[in-house]
Short mmCIF file of C-alpha atoms in Angstrom, two decimals:
data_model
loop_
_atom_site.label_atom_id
_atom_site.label_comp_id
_atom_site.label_asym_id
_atom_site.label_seq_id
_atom_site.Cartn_x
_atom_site.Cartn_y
_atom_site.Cartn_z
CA UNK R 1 4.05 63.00 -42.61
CA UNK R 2 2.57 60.10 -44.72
CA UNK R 3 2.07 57.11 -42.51
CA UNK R 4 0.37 53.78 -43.57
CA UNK R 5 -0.32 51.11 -41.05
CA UNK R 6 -1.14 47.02 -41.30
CA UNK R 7 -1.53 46.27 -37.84
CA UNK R 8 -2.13 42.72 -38.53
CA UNK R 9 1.59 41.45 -38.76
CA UNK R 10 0.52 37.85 -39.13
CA UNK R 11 -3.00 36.01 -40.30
CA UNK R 12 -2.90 32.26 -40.69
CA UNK R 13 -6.52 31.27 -42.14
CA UNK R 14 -8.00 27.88 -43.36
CA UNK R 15 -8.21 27.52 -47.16
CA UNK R 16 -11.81 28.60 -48.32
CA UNK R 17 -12.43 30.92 -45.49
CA UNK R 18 -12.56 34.44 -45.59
CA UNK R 19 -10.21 36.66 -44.64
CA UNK R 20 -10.01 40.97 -44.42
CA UNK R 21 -6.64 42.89 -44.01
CA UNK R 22 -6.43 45.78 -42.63
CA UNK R 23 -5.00 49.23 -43.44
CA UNK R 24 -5.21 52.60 -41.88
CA UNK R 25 -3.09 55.73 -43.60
CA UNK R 26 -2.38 59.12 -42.61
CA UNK R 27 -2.11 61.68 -44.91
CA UNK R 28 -2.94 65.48 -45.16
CA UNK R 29 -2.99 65.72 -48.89
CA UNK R 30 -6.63 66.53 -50.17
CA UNK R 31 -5.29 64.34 -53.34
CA UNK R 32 -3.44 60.65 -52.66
CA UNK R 33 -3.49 57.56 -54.19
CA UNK R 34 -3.70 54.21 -51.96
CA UNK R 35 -2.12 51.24 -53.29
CA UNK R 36 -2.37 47.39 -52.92
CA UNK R 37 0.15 44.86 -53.54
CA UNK R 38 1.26 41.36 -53.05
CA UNK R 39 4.84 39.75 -52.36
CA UNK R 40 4.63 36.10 -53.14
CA UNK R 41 8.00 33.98 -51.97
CA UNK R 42 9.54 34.65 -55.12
CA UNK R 43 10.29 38.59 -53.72
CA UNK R 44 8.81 40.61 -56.49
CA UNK R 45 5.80 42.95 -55.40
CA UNK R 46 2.71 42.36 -57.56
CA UNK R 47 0.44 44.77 -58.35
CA UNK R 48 -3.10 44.61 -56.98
CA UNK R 49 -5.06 47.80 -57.09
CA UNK R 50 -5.27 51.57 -56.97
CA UNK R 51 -7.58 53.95 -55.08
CA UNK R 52 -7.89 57.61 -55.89
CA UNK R 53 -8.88 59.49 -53.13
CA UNK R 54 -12.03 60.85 -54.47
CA UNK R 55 -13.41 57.59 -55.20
CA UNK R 56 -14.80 55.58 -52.73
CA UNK R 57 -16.57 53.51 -54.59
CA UNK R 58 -15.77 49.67 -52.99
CA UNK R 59 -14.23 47.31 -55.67
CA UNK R 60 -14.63 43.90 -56.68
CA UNK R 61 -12.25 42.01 -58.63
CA UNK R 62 -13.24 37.59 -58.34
CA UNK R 63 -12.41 36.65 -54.94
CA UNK R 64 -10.79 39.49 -54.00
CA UNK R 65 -12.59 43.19 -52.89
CA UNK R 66 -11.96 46.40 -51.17
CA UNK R 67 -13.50 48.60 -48.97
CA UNK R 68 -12.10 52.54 -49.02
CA UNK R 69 -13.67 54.19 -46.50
CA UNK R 70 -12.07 57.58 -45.88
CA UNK R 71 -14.11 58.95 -42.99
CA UNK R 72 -11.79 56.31 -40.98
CA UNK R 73 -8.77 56.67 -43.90
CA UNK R 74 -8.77 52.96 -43.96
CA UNK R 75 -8.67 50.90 -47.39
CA UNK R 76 -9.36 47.21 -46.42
CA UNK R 77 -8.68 44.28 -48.24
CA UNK R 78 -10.46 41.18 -48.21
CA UNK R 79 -10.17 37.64 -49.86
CA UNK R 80 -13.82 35.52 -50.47
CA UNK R 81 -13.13 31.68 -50.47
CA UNK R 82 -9.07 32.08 -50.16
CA UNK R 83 -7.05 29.83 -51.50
CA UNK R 84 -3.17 28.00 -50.49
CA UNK R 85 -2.14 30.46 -53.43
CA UNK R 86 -3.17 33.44 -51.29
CA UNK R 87 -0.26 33.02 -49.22
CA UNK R 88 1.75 35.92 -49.43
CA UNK R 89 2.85 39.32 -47.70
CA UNK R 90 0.55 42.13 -48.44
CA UNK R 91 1.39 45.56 -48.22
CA UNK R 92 -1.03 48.70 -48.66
CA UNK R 93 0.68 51.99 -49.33
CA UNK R 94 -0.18 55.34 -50.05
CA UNK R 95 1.36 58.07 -52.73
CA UNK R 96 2.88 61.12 -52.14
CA UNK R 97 4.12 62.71 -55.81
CA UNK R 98 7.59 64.38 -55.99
CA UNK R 99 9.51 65.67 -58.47
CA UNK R 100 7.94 63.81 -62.15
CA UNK R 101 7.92 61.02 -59.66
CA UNK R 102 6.13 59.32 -57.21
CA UNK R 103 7.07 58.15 -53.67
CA UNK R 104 5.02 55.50 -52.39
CA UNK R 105 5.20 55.41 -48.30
CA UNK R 106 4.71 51.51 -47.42
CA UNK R 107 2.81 49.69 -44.70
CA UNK R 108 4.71 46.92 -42.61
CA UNK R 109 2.90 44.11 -44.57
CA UNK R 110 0.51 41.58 -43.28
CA UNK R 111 2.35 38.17 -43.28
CA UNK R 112 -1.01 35.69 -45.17
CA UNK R 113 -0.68 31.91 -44.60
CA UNK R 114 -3.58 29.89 -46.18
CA UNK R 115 -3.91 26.29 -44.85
CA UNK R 116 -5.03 23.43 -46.85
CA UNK N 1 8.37 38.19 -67.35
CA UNK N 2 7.46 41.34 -64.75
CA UNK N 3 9.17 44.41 -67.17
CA UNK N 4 12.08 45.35 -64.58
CA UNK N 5 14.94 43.16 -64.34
CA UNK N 6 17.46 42.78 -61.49
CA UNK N 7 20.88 41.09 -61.48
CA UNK N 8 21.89 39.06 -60.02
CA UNK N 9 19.16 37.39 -57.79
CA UNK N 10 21.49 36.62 -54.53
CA UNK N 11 24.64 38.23 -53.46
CA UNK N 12 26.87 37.35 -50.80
CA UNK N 13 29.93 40.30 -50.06
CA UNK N 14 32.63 40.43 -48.00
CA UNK N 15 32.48 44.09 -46.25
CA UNK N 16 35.69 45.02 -48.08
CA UNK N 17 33.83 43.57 -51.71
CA UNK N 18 32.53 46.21 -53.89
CA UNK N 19 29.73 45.11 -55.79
CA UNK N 20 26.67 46.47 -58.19
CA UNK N 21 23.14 45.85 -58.60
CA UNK N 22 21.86 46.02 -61.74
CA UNK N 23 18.06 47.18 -62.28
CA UNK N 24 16.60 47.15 -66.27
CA UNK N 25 13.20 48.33 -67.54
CA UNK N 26 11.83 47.86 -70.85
CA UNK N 27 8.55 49.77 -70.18
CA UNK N 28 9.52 52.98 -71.07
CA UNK N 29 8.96 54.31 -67.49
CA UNK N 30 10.74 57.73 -66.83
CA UNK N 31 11.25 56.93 -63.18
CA UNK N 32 13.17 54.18 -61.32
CA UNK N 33 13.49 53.56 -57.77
CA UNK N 34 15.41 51.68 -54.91
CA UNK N 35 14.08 50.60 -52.17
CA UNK N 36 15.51 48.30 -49.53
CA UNK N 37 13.36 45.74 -47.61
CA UNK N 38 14.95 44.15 -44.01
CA UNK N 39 13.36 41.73 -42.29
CA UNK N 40 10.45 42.90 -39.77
CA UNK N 41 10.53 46.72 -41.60
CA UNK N 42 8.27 48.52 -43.90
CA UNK N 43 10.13 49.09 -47.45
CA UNK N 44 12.41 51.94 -46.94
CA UNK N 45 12.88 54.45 -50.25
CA UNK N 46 16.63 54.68 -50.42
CA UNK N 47 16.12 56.91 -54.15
CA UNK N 48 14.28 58.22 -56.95
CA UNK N 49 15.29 59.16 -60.62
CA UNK N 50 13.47 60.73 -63.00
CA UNK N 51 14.65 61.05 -66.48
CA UNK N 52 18.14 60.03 -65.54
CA UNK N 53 18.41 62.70 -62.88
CA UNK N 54 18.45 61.97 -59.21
CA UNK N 55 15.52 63.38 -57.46
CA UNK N 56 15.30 62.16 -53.63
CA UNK N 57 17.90 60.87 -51.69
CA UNK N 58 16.60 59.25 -48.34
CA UNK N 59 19.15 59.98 -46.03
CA UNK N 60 21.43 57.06 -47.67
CA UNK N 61 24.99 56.40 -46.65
CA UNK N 62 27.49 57.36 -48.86
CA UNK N 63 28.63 53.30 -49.02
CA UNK N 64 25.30 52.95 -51.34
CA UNK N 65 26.01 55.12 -54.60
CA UNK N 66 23.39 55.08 -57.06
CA UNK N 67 24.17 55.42 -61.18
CA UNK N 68 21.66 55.98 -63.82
CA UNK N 69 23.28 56.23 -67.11
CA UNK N 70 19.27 56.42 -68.80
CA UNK N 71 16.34 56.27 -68.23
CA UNK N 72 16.16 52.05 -68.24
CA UNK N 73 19.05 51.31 -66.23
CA UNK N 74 19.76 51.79 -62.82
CA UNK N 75 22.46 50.73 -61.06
CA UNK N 76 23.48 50.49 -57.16
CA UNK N 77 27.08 50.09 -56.41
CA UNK N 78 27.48 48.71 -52.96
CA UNK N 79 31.58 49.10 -50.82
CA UNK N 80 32.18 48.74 -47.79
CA UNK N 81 29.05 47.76 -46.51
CA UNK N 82 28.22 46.35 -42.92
CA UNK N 83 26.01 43.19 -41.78
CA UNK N 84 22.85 45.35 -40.91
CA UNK N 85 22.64 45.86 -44.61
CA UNK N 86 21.77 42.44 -45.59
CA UNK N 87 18.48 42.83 -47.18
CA UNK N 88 16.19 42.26 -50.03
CA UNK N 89 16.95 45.69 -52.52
CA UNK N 90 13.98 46.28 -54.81
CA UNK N 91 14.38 48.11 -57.87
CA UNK N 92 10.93 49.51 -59.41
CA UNK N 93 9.91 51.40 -62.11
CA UNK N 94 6.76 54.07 -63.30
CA UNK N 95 5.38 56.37 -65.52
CA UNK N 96 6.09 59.96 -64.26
CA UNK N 97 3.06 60.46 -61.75
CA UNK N 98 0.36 58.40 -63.71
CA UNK N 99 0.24 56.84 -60.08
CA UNK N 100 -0.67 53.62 -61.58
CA UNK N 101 1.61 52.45 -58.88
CA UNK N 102 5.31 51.25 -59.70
CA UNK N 103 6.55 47.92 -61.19
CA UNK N 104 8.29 46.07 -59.41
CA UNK N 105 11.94 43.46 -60.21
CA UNK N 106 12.22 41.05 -58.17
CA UNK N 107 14.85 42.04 -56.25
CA UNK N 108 18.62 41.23 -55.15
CA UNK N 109 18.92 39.65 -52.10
CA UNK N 110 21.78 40.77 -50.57
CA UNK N 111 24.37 39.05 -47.97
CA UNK N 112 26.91 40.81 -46.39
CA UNK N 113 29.31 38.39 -43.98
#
């Protein structure tokens, strides 16, 4: 079965330093897609990025980049120079398509708390 | 403005109420989804449409019924639900399995005294 896991439940981080969340994923699908996004307060879950699993290419987008390595199936987030506007829940998941559809199996999140 | 809209924002029930959730997507997504998120649990798919048609079912109780008239409404009417079902239901929305990932409303939060 598709598992992802953020075994980080909390991280509480002064503003400006760096900070790398982690996420580990099970799968036995030769083809997946891994998935990135962030829940601010307001409850809706922001889009970050998507991984295809033949790519594992590392990605930079500003502060924010992303290490894929799939010899350990982990796809690690980190945040250069965070900010208070970081703070958020962050949740990595991973695709498994169905029917015309996809189903997207969901870490527990990683609760982010930037301090000024 | 994120695409998918829920209604309302908070709800507070009585576990005799019936109630509905209204999800809306102006995206032209095929799929829509529910999901449920409770406190100290990874999202939880509760189920998938796709063109209308109900795909997946996750094992929901029968006091959740799902309705999707088309393909950019989605509706989940909620009776005789129990305490443990307070939560934070999601409604999202994607294109077939472009797996660009799914967009997201910003979800009902949901009381149930």
């Amino acid at each position: 079965a598709q598992k992802v896991t953020q075994a980080q439940t909390e991280i509480s981080v002064v503003e400006k330093e760096d900070v790398t969340l982690d996420c580990v994923y099970e799968t036995r699908d030769t083809t997946y897609y891994l998935f990135w996004y962030k829940q601010p307060p307001s409850g809706e879950l922001v889009f970050l990025i998507r991984r295809n699993s033949f790519d594992e290419q590392n990605e930079i987008s500003g502060r924010y980049s992303w290490n894929f390595q799939k010899s350990t199936s982990s796809f690690n987030f980190t945040i250069t120079a965070s900010q208070v506007v970081d703070s958020a829940v962050y949740f990595c998941a991973l695709s498994e398509a169905i029917q015309g559809a996809q189903k997207l199996v969901f870490g527990q999140g990683t609760r982010l708390t930037i301090n000024p | 403005e994120t695409g998918v809209t829920q209604t309302p924002r908070h709800l507070v029930m009585g576990m005799t109420n019936k109630k509905s959730l209204k999800c809306e997507q102006h995206l032209g997504h095929n799929a829509m989804y529910w999901y449920k998120q409770s406190a100290k649990k990874p999202l939880e798919l509760m189920f998938v449409y796709n063109f209308k048609e109900q795909t997946e079912n996750n094992s929901v109780p029968s006091r959740f019924s799902p309705e999707c008239p088309n393909s950019s409404h989605l509706f989940l009417h909620l009776h005789t639900l129990q305490p443990e079902d307070s939560a934070l239901y999601l409604c999202a929305s994607s294109q077939g399995q472009a797996v660009y990932g799914y967009t997201f409303g910003s979800g009902t939060r949901l009381t149930v005294v």
